[in-house]
Coordinates of C-alpha atoms in Angstrom, one line a residue:
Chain A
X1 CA -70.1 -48.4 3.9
X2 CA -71.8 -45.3 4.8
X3 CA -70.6 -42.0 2.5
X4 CA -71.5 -38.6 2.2
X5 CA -70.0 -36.5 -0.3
X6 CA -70.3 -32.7 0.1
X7 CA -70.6 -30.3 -3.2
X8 CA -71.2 -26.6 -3.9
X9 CA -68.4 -25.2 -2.1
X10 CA -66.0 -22.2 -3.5
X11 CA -65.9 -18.5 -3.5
X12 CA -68.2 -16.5 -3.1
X13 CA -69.1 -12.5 -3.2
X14 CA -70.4 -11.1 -0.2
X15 CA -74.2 -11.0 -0.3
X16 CA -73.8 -14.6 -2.7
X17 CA -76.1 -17.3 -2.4
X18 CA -74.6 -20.7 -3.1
X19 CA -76.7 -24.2 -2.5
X20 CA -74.9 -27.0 -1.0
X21 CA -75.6 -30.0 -1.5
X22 CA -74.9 -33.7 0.2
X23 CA -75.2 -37.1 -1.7
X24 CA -75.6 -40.0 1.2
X25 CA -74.6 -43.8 0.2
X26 CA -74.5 -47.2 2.1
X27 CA -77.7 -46.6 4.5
X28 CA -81.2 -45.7 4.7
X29 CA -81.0 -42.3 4.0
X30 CA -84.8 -41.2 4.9
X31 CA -84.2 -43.2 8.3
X32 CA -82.0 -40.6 9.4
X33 CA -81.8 -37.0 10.5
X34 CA -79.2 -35.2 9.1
X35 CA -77.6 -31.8 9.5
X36 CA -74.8 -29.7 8.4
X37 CA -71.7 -28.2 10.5
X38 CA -69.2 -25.8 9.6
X39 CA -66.1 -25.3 10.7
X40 CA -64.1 -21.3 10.0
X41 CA -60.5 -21.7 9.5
X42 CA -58.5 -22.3 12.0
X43 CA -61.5 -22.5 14.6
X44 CA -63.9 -24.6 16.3
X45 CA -67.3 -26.4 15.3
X46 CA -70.7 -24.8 14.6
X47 CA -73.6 -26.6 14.4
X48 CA -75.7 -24.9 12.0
X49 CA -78.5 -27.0 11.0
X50 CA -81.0 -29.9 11.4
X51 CA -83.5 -31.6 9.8
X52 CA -85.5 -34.7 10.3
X53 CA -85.3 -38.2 8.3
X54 CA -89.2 -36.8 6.7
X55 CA -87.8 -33.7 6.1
X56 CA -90.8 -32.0 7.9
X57 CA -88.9 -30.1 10.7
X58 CA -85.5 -28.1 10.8
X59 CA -83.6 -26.6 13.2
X60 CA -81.5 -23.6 12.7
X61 CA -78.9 -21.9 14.8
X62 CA -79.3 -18.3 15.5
X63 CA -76.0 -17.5 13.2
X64 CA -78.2 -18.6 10.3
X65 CA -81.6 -18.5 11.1
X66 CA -83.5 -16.6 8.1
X67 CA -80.8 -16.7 6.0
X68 CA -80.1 -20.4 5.5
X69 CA -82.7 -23.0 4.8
X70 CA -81.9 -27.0 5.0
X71 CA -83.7 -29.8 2.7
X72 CA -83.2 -33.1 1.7
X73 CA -84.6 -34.9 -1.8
X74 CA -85.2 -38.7 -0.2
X75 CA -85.7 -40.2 -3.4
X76 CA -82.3 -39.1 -4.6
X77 CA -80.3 -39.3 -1.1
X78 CA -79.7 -36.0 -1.1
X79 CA -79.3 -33.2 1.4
X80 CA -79.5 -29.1 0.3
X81 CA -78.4 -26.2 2.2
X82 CA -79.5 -23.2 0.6
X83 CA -77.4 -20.0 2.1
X84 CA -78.5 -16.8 1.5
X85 CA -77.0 -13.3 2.2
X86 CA -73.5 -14.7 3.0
X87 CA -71.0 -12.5 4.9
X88 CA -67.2 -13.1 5.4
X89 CA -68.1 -14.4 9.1
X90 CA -69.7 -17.6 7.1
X91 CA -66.6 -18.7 5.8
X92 CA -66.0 -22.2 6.7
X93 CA -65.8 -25.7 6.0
X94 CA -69.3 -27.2 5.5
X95 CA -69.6 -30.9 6.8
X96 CA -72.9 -32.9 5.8
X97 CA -73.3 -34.8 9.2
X98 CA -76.1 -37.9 10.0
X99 CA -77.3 -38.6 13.0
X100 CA -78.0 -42.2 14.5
X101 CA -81.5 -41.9 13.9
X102 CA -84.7 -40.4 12.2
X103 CA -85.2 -37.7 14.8
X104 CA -82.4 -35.0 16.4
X105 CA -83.6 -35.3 19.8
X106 CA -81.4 -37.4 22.1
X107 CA -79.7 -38.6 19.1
X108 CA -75.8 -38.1 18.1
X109 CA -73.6 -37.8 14.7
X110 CA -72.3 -40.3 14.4
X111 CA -70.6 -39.8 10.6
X112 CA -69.4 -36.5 8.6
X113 CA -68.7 -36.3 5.0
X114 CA -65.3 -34.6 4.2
X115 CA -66.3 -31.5 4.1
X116 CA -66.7 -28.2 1.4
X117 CA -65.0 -25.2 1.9
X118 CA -66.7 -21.7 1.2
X119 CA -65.2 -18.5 1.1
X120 CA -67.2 -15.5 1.0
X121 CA -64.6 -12.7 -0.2
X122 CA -64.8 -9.2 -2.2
Chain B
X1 CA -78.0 -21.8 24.7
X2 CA -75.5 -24.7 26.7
X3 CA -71.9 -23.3 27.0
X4 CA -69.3 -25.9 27.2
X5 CA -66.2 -25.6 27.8
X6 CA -63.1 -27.4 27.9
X7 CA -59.7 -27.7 29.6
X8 CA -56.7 -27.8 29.2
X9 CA -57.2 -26.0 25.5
X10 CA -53.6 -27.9 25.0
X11 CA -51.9 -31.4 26.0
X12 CA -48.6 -32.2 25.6
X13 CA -47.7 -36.3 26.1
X14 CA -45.5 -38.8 25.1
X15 CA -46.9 -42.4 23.9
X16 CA -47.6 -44.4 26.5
X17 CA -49.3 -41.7 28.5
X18 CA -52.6 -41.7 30.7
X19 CA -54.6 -38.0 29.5
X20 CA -57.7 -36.6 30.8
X21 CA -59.5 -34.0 29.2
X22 CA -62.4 -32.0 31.1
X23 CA -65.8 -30.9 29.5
X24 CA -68.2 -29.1 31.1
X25 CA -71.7 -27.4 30.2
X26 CA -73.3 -24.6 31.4
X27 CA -76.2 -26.3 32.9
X28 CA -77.0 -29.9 33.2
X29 CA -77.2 -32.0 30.0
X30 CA -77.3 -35.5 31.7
X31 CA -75.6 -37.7 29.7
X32 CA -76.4 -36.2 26.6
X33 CA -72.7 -35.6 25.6
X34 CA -70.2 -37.0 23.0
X35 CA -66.5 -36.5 22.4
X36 CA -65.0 -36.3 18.5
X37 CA -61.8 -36.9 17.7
X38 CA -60.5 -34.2 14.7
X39 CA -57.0 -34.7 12.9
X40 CA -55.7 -31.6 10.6
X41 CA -57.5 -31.4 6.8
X42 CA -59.9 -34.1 8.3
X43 CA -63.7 -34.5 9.4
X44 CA -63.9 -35.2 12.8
X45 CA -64.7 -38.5 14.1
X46 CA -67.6 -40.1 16.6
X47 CA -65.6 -41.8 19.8
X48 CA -68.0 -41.9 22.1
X49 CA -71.7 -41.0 22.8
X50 CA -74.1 -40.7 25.8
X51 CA -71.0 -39.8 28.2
X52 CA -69.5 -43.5 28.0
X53 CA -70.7 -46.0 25.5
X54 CA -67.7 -46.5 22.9
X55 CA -68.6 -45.7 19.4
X56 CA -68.2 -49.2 17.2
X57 CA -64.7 -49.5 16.0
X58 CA -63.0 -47.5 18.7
X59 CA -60.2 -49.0 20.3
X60 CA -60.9 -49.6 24.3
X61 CA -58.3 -47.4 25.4
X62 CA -60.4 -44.3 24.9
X63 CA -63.4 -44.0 28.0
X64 CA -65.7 -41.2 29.0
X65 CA -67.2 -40.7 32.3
X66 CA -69.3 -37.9 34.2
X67 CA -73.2 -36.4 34.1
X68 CA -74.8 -33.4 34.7
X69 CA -72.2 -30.9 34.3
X70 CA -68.8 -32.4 34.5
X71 CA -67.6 -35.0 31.7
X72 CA -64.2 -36.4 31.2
X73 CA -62.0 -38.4 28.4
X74 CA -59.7 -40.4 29.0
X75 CA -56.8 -42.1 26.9
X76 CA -55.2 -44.7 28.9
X77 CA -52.2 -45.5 27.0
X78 CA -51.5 -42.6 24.5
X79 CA -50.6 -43.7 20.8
X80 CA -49.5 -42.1 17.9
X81 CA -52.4 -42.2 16.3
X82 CA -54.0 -40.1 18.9
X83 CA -52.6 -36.4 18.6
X84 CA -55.6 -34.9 17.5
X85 CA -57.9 -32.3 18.6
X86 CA -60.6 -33.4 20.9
X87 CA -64.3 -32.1 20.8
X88 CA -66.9 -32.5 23.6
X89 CA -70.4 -31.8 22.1
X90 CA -73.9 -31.7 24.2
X91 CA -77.2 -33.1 22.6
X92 CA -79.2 -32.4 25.5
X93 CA -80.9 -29.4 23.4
X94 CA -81.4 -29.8 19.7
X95 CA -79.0 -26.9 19.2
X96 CA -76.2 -28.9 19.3
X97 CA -73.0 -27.1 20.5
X98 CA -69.2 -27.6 20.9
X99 CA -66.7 -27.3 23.2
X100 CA -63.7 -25.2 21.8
X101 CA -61.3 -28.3 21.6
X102 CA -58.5 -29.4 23.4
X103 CA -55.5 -30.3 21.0
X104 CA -53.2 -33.5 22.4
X105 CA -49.5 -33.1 20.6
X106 CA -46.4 -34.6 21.4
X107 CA -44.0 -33.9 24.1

């Protein structure tokens, strides 16, 4: 059974710089790209970032390009999304997403962890 | 980046009902589009990918149709485990985006 259990989450200051992070069960982790989406309360999705099952290339959105970086730890299952700079607009749930295959061309999520809520607040 | 949008934003049905939602993009994605399925406190769910192939485990009453710019879902008979919000999403471009959703709730 595939799981992926978000972490990290909470309040934060503006300016704060909190690492997510994403432990994957029940497949081949390294197989898969994988990517993370957030959701602001009461709003629609954001897809924020990518990366491949190697980890050699991400993919940012513009929202968070320069401020957030994605990684994963194959050996330990694990994906990282290290946020820097946070503003109030980034508050949001933060789903951990995978996607059917290694790369994120052509490819669909196809499963979301449940999700880890941050608040950036003064 | 690809727009999409959606319509109507909301749907009210009663079980048993037939309900179509509309998705389109801003410019032609060709069948590189999937519809989630999102209930309140939850993460949403993968119904059905490249425009019509069902996702494993989905019941046969949800279908998707349409390329290039114009996509549709359909629920043929409307149950109550189906008042959700609805999300078309494109994966013609790796910068994956949403439609706004389109909530189904009862009549």
């Amino acid at each position: 059974e595939v799981q992926l259990l978000e972490s990290g989450g909470g309040s934060v200051q503006p300016g704060g710089s909190p690492r997510l992070s994403c432990e994957a069960s029940g497949f081949t982790f390294s197989n898969c790209a994988m990517s993370w989406v957030r959701q602001a309360p009461g709003r629609g999705l954001e897809w924020v970032s990518g990366i491949s099952g190697s980890g050699h290339s991400t993919y940012y959105a513009d929202s968070v390009k320069g401020r957030f970086t994605i990684s994963r730890n194959n050996s330990k299952n694990t994906l990282y999304l290290q946020m820097n700079s946070l503003t109030v607009d980034d508050t949001a749930v933060y789903y951990c997403a995978k996607y059917q295959a290694f790369t994120i061309f052509g490819v669909v999520i196809d499963f979301w962890g449940p999700g880890t809520l941050v608040t950036v607040s003064s | 980046d690809i727009q999409m949008t959606q319509s109507p934003s909301t749907l009210s049905a009663s079980v048993g009902d037939r309900v179509t939602i509309t998705c389109r993009a801003s410019q032609s994605i060709s069948s590189w589009l999937a519809w989630y399925q999102q209930k309140p406190g939850k993460a949403p769910k993968l119904l059905i990918y490249k425009s019509s192939t069902l996702e494993s485990g989905v019941p046969s009453r949800f279908s998707g149709s349409g390329s290039g710019t114009e996509f549709t879902l359909t629920i043929s008979s409307l149950q109550p485990d189906d008042f959700a919000t609805y999300y078309c999403q494109q994966y013609n471009s790796h910068l994956f985006t949403f439609g706004p959703g389109t909530k189904v709730d009862i009549k």
